[in-house]
Amino acid sequence: MKTSMRVAFVTATHTSIFFIALFIFGAFSAELPKLFESSVLSYRLLCGLSLALDYMPALLLSGVLLGFSWAFSALDTKNILRFSPPLMQNFKIVLRISLLCAALCFCIAEVFIPLIKEGKNKMTSEIADFDWYYEMAQNSLDRENFTAAYFYNHTALAIADKDEKHKEKALKFAKTLEISDIRFRSLKAESQSNEEIVCDANQPHVIPVGKTATDLLILARSAFQSGNYFEAHYNAVLASSICGEENPNRKEMIQIASESWNKLEDWRDSNDTESALLFERKHAAFTALINNDVLEAYYSFNDLLHDYPTDPDVKKYAVVSEKKLKEQFFFFEETAFLKHFEVARDVYFTIPRADGGTILLYIRGISIMKGTGRLVQYLRGFNYVTYSKDNKMEMSCRVPFAKMTGESLDSFADTVYLNGLSGDRTIPVILLHSVSKINRDIKSTPVYEYGLNIPKMEYQFLVLPISLSDFNDACHASSGVKRMNLFDLCTFSQKAEDFGFSKSVFGTELGARVSYPFLMLLLFIVAAVFGWNFRLSHREMFKFTWIFVFPLAALIMKLAIEFTQYGLSMIYFILFAKLGIFSLLFVLLFYMVAIFFTSFRFLGMHGENFYEDEELEID
Amino acid sequence: MKKAAHLIVVYFITLCVSTLITAFLYMIFQSCMQMVAADTVQIFSFYYFRAGCMVCFPFAALFALLVQVISAIRNQNSSLLGFLVYLFFTLFTWLLLLPYVIASTPESYLQEESRSPQKLSTKLFRVENTIPIYYLDANADGSYQVLYIKKDIFMAFPIVEDFSYVSYSAPFYDPLLETSVGYPESIKKPVSMVINFYEAALKAVQSGKGAWLRFASVGLSIFALWVFAGASRWKMVNVFFVSGMFIFLFVLHIGLYTSFQIHMIIEKMWQHAPFSFVSSLYVPVIVHSFFSLLFFLLGFIKRFKKIKVGGAE
């Protein structure tokens, strides 16, 4: 058998036997957190896997060490000299195996262990999410918000799909909900109460109209001429609202608006009952749209669309009102079942404001919707609090669901204070209000609290003064430095302090993670050196009793790796504190030199007869 | 002769190098405990380095003894001279070096230092007991204006303000540094054992010569590990066996001095056993004598067998 085959054989056998043993041990000895009954088994399996993978570098290292020290017994090393061809030949094998093992260790640390942790976290968070949705449902029921309660309970039910106990709990709740809902409906029919929806008309448009005032005026003119007075009025009003006071056409815009309105009023009086009813409804909905009461407009046109699906005015303004609604609201239904795709959980970070104040965010979960043209993120359990420069609370706001989109910086030329962000950056805009697509009684609005002497402002949406990419980085960072991937860590370590995180923590972790494969490579080559020095005598047969040393070797290697990594982490810490990001270069350079010298050491080894040692014979 | 000289050199080099490395890390660790994140890093402190040298020296000396055995395995040194050199260094380490260094370590090096009141840096999150806490401002009385993020509050605002929060983190002054420089979970136990060993050794030194001799009995069984230097024809097996036994004896010794369970067992045994005329203080001596006798016996049997077979290693 060739040396490389012997090493591979020993390493693979040793590693796989103990990997399986550790896997079984880990699975049985796992401490179980609060979990769904149905995920206990998979959680145990993941625990076993994570323990086994945790020991994997130590297993590989001890395997390689024992493998080399056994494999070298095949060589007649007596007359081997320093830098002799057989050593060179062996060094190639050493390098190949070391590189392979180091790459494997790196993959385990960067890919497999994070994946398993993710899986474990998902299982533990499932039950926490169930509790959240269940409590939200309970709370919605207390506030007699039945549809919201249904929604939350439905999601809770979906989460607990495989778990009988929790599923039953959610089903039981669904039943109470049904009973209370019937009672509520009858109550409501009696009182005929209708909630008044108040909208803040002063909010700027987030989504630009995309047309100039002149374009709109031309549209209004042609619509007026063709007798389409709804459109003429709508476009004329829109044109007059976006053009300045000094616009010479302003007068014409107002004129078209009022004339087309008069025409509409005339038309109202000269029609039969059926069309009069339709017109009356269209008129009311249209008035709401013009007055920026988008909710009323949306639901009215939606109802109309249901009754008159072919009416061109209805069709057109149903689309317009939905578009206008989506500037200020989002549909509750969009968030249904999103939780299964949550990409980040328990996100918290701060954003410094240009005036010295601070914004603190805490979001329970973030789901990303892709494929809709632009990136949309839904924020579950969104909490926002601002502090002034002298650390006084200004405003806090919380809402169970918010929708975040990225908007180009140009949309906010002078409306928002943006910390000197510039260029064509995209910044996060968070819509706070959600409504139901069909039921106008369901509304989710934020709850506000204010500091002393702070004007009580309510917001349709919040604009965060950071770029969208920074927002996403900060989300990853708050899930903990260990769970960040290497690329995010690299960019984030430079700006961690802006978001309320310590730079040194991220820098140290970055140093440790980047240098890890090099450290392992070094250790594997060192193992080969030790393997040579403590090799089995030539042509010696393998004894069965020796296998008892193998687990011992794995344990000792585990200890050695842990202590080495811990010692080095302190060195990385100082280096990062002193040199910043350049410490990485320094560390890598150090490893290169160390690897070079260790390789040199390996090549510089020799067989037994190199020294004329008189004691050799006595022994 | 050359191999014996080699053993002497190995001892001193290991002693020096490991003392310096561990003292350096000790210095960093101690400095970090006093530091505040985002402040300028003041690592190099001669005081802590000296303290590190004194505190880590006993462990470096024990390690040097282990390295001597490993070196003997490597060079297949089972000569009488090598044995005598190792005997000398064992006696030198356990009877002279360790008690002297431990006794002369100033107490101020070992006590937890009273921390000079420093202000933790603000505008940063610190995770304490899994609760993220945002430090807004420092008050004059040493407390802080902070914001907790209580993840388990569902219905109310989960960001809770506290105007006079006091950070009780230990041993690190700044909990943020603990995430970088604190012991990872995996080595907490070994580190606490090492600390227990030092405390037990210190107590033994302070209690007088008899107590120290009883404590040093672990040296006897560690010394006996020499017989395994040439036990197997595969040197690597010898290395792992000796290192494993070394760790085992070390842990056992700490257990004999600190573990409550082991003490209970000993107390019980002493009540029923015929050798109750011996004070239970001598248990470590008895245990280690037993192990050393066992090791020597095993070693001699092995040697005897080898001579009989006539194979030379």
PDB file of C-alpha atoms in Angstrom, chain A residues 65-66 69-70 131-132 135-136 139 346 348-350 358 360 362 364 383-385 387 391 396-398 497 499-502 504-505 508 530-531 533-537 540 542 546 549 552-553 556-557 559 562-563 566-567 569-571 573-574 577-578 615 619, chain B residues 1-3 24-25 28-29 32 35 37-38 41 43 70 73-74 76 123-125 127 132 134 136-137 145 147 149 151 153-159 161 176-177 179-184 186-187 190-191 232-237 239-241 243-244 247 313:
ATOM      1  CA  LEU A  65      -1.203  12.056  12.999  1.00  0.00           C
ATOM      2  CA  LEU A  66      -1.650   8.346  13.661  1.00  0.00           C
ATOM      3  CA  SER A  69       3.119   7.710  12.007  1.00  0.00           C
ATOM      4  CA  TRP A  70       1.867   4.300  10.915  1.00  0.00           C
ATOM      5  CA  ASP A 131     -46.624  31.301  21.175  1.00  0.00           C
ATOM      6  CA  TRP A 132     -46.321  34.709  19.505  1.00  0.00           C
ATOM      7  CA  GLU A 135     -50.927  35.352  21.920  1.00  0.00           C
ATOM      8  CA  MET A 136     -51.503  37.815  19.097  1.00  0.00           C
ATOM      9  CA  ASN A 139     -55.074  39.689  21.991  1.00  0.00           C
ATOM     10  CA  ASP A 346     -34.645  38.922  16.707  1.00  0.00           C
ATOM     11  CA  TYR A 348     -31.850  44.693  16.769  1.00  0.00           C
ATOM     12  CA  PHE A 349     -29.542  47.535  15.925  1.00  0.00           C
ATOM     13  CA  THR A 350     -29.307  51.279  16.111  1.00  0.00           C
ATOM     14  CA  THR A 358     -30.412  57.567  17.820  1.00  0.00           C
ATOM     15  CA  LEU A 360     -33.238  51.791  17.859  1.00  0.00           C
ATOM     16  CA  TYR A 362     -36.094  45.630  17.183  1.00  0.00           C
ATOM     17  CA  ARG A 364     -38.872  39.782  15.704  1.00  0.00           C
ATOM     18  CA  ASN A 383     -40.508  48.070  17.165  1.00  0.00           C
ATOM     19  CA  TYR A 384     -38.982  51.467  16.656  1.00  0.00           C
ATOM     20  CA  VAL A 385     -37.831  53.983  19.228  1.00  0.00           C
ATOM     21  CA  TYR A 387     -33.821  59.083  21.313  1.00  0.00           C
ATOM     22  CA  ASN A 391     -30.749  60.662  25.413  1.00  0.00           C
ATOM     23  CA  SER A 396     -41.721  54.828  20.127  1.00  0.00           C
ATOM     24  CA  CYS A 397     -43.839  52.893  17.740  1.00  0.00           C
ATOM     25  CA  ARG A 398     -44.726  49.240  17.446  1.00  0.00           C
ATOM     26  CA  GLU A 497     -19.958  50.735  15.646  1.00  0.00           C
ATOM     27  CA  PHE A 499     -25.057  50.157  14.364  1.00  0.00           C
ATOM     28  CA  GLY A 500     -24.355  49.780  18.055  1.00  0.00           C
ATOM     29  CA  PHE A 501     -21.983  46.819  17.796  1.00  0.00           C
ATOM     30  CA  SER A 502     -18.426  46.588  18.959  1.00  0.00           C
ATOM     31  CA  SER A 504     -13.352  44.627  18.122  1.00  0.00           C
ATOM     32  CA  VAL A 505     -15.768  41.721  18.578  1.00  0.00           C
ATOM     33  CA  THR A 508     -11.505  39.324  16.347  1.00  0.00           C
ATOM     34  CA  PHE A 530       5.209  14.411  14.613  1.00  0.00           C
ATOM     35  CA  GLY A 531       4.092  11.402  12.638  1.00  0.00           C
ATOM     36  CA  ASN A 533       9.273  11.558  14.608  1.00  0.00           C
ATOM     37  CA  PHE A 534       7.096   9.080  16.438  1.00  0.00           C
ATOM     38  CA  ARG A 535       6.611   6.587  13.652  1.00  0.00           C
ATOM     39  CA  LEU A 536       6.176   2.872  14.061  1.00  0.00           C
ATOM     40  CA  SER A 537       9.358   0.910  13.568  1.00  0.00           C
ATOM     41  CA  GLU A 540       6.392  -3.741  12.564  1.00  0.00           C
ATOM     42  CA  PHE A 542      -0.033  -3.484  13.890  1.00  0.00           C
ATOM     43  CA  TRP A 546      -3.060  -0.074  20.041  1.00  0.00           C
ATOM     44  CA  VAL A 549      -5.050   4.805  22.080  1.00  0.00           C
ATOM     45  CA  LEU A 552      -7.392   9.109  23.627  1.00  0.00           C
ATOM     46  CA  ALA A 553      -5.608  10.734  20.699  1.00  0.00           C
ATOM     47  CA  ILE A 556      -6.070  15.122  23.390  1.00  0.00           C
ATOM     48  CA  MET A 557      -6.181  16.689  19.936  1.00  0.00           C
ATOM     49  CA  LEU A 559      -8.093  19.837  23.851  1.00  0.00           C
ATOM     50  CA  GLU A 562      -9.392  24.315  21.586  1.00  0.00           C
ATOM     51  CA  PHE A 563      -6.574  25.773  23.635  1.00  0.00           C
ATOM     52  CA  TYR A 566      -8.380  30.270  22.363  1.00  0.00           C
ATOM     53  CA  GLY A 567      -4.821  31.504  22.755  1.00  0.00           C
ATOM     54  CA  SER A 569      -8.099  34.514  19.551  1.00  0.00           C
ATOM     55  CA  MET A 570      -6.455  36.708  22.171  1.00  0.00           C
ATOM     56  CA  ILE A 571      -3.637  37.469  19.769  1.00  0.00           C
ATOM     57  CA  PHE A 573      -7.917  40.573  19.445  1.00  0.00           C
ATOM     58  CA  ILE A 574      -4.853  42.658  20.167  1.00  0.00           C
ATOM     59  CA  ALA A 577      -7.199  46.533  18.179  1.00  0.00           C
ATOM     60  CA  LYS A 578      -3.762  47.768  17.156  1.00  0.00           C
ATOM     61  CA  GLU A 615      24.113   5.136  22.381  1.00  0.00           C
ATOM     62  CA  ASP A 619      19.464   0.887  23.644  1.00  0.00           C
TER      63      ASP A 619
ATOM     64  CA  MET B   1      25.411  10.956  27.368  1.00  0.00           C
ATOM     65  CA  LYS B   2      24.206  13.057  24.495  1.00  0.00           C
ATOM     66  CA  LYS B   3      20.631  11.933  25.039  1.00  0.00           C
ATOM     67  CA  PHE B  24       1.991  36.681  27.612  1.00  0.00           C
ATOM     68  CA  LEU B  25      -1.522  35.321  27.170  1.00  0.00           C
ATOM     69  CA  ILE B  28      -3.512  39.938  27.575  1.00  0.00           C
ATOM     70  CA  PHE B  29      -6.315  38.254  29.468  1.00  0.00           C
ATOM     71  CA  CYS B  32      -8.715  42.729  28.758  1.00  0.00           C
ATOM     72  CA  MET B  35     -10.588  47.177  29.581  1.00  0.00           C
ATOM     73  CA  ALA B  37     -14.543  48.203  24.435  1.00  0.00           C
ATOM     74  CA  ALA B  38     -13.917  51.017  21.992  1.00  0.00           C
ATOM     75  CA  VAL B  41      -6.177  49.123  23.872  1.00  0.00           C
ATOM     76  CA  ILE B  43      -2.249  45.512  26.500  1.00  0.00           C
ATOM     77  CA  ILE B  70       7.914  12.587  25.227  1.00  0.00           C
ATOM     78  CA  ILE B  73      10.072   8.406  23.699  1.00  0.00           C
ATOM     79  CA  ARG B  74      11.233  10.145  20.557  1.00  0.00           C
ATOM     80  CA  GLN B  76      14.150   5.921  22.529  1.00  0.00           C
ATOM     81  CA  LYS B 123     -23.958  53.748  22.275  1.00  0.00           C
ATOM     82  CA  LEU B 124     -23.254  50.029  22.119  1.00  0.00           C
ATOM     83  CA  PHE B 125     -25.182  46.842  22.652  1.00  0.00           C
ATOM     84  CA  VAL B 127     -25.640  41.034  25.544  1.00  0.00           C
ATOM     85  CA  PRO B 132     -29.394  42.620  24.495  1.00  0.00           C
ATOM     86  CA  TYR B 134     -28.218  49.095  24.666  1.00  0.00           C
ATOM     87  CA  LEU B 136     -27.425  54.993  26.081  1.00  0.00           C
ATOM     88  CA  ASP B 137     -25.629  57.043  28.649  1.00  0.00           C
ATOM     89  CA  GLN B 145     -29.225  54.608  31.225  1.00  0.00           C
ATOM     90  CA  LEU B 147     -32.590  49.993  26.937  1.00  0.00           C
ATOM     91  CA  ILE B 149     -34.754  44.267  24.564  1.00  0.00           C
ATOM     92  CA  LYS B 151     -37.787  39.204  23.593  1.00  0.00           C
ATOM     93  CA  ILE B 153     -42.733  40.516  25.896  1.00  0.00           C
ATOM     94  CA  PHE B 154     -45.295  40.079  23.170  1.00  0.00           C
ATOM     95  CA  MET B 155     -48.100  42.478  23.909  1.00  0.00           C
ATOM     96  CA  ALA B 156     -46.317  45.534  25.235  1.00  0.00           C
ATOM     97  CA  PHE B 157     -43.364  47.419  23.876  1.00  0.00           C
ATOM     98  CA  PRO B 158     -40.419  45.025  24.190  1.00  0.00           C
ATOM     99  CA  ILE B 159     -37.834  47.794  24.416  1.00  0.00           C
ATOM    100  CA  GLU B 161     -35.863  51.673  29.491  1.00  0.00           C
ATOM    101  CA  LEU B 176     -18.359  42.922  25.297  1.00  0.00           C
ATOM    102  CA  LEU B 177     -14.757  41.843  25.672  1.00  0.00           C
ATOM    103  CA  THR B 179     -17.341  37.584  23.828  1.00  0.00           C
ATOM    104  CA  SER B 180     -13.921  38.033  22.217  1.00  0.00           C
ATOM    105  CA  VAL B 181     -11.476  37.049  24.903  1.00  0.00           C
ATOM    106  CA  GLY B 182     -13.556  35.125  27.437  1.00  0.00           C
ATOM    107  CA  TYR B 183     -13.243  31.371  27.758  1.00  0.00           C
ATOM    108  CA  PRO B 184     -15.256  29.538  25.171  1.00  0.00           C
ATOM    109  CA  SER B 186     -15.445  24.094  25.500  1.00  0.00           C
ATOM    110  CA  ILE B 187     -12.468  25.013  27.653  1.00  0.00           C
ATOM    111  CA  PRO B 190     -10.266  22.489  31.842  1.00  0.00           C
ATOM    112  CA  VAL B 191      -9.495  26.067  32.857  1.00  0.00           C
ATOM    113  CA  SER B 232       5.308  -0.019  22.877  1.00  0.00           C
ATOM    114  CA  ARG B 233       7.117  -0.307  19.590  1.00  0.00           C
ATOM    115  CA  TRP B 234       4.921   2.413  18.173  1.00  0.00           C
ATOM    116  CA  LYS B 235       6.237   5.633  19.673  1.00  0.00           C
ATOM    117  CA  MET B 236       3.025   7.479  18.921  1.00  0.00           C
ATOM    118  CA  VAL B 237       1.097   5.066  21.108  1.00  0.00           C
ATOM    119  CA  VAL B 239       3.140   9.508  23.475  1.00  0.00           C
ATOM    120  CA  PHE B 240      -0.634   9.399  23.610  1.00  0.00           C
ATOM    121  CA  PHE B 241      -0.658   6.909  26.433  1.00  0.00           C
ATOM    122  CA  SER B 243      -0.059  12.252  27.760  1.00  0.00           C
ATOM    123  CA  GLY B 244      -3.423  10.705  28.463  1.00  0.00           C
ATOM    124  CA  ILE B 247      -3.961  14.338  32.136  1.00  0.00           C
ATOM    125  CA  GLU B 313      13.825  -1.778  20.585  1.00  0.00           C
TER     126      GLU B 313
END
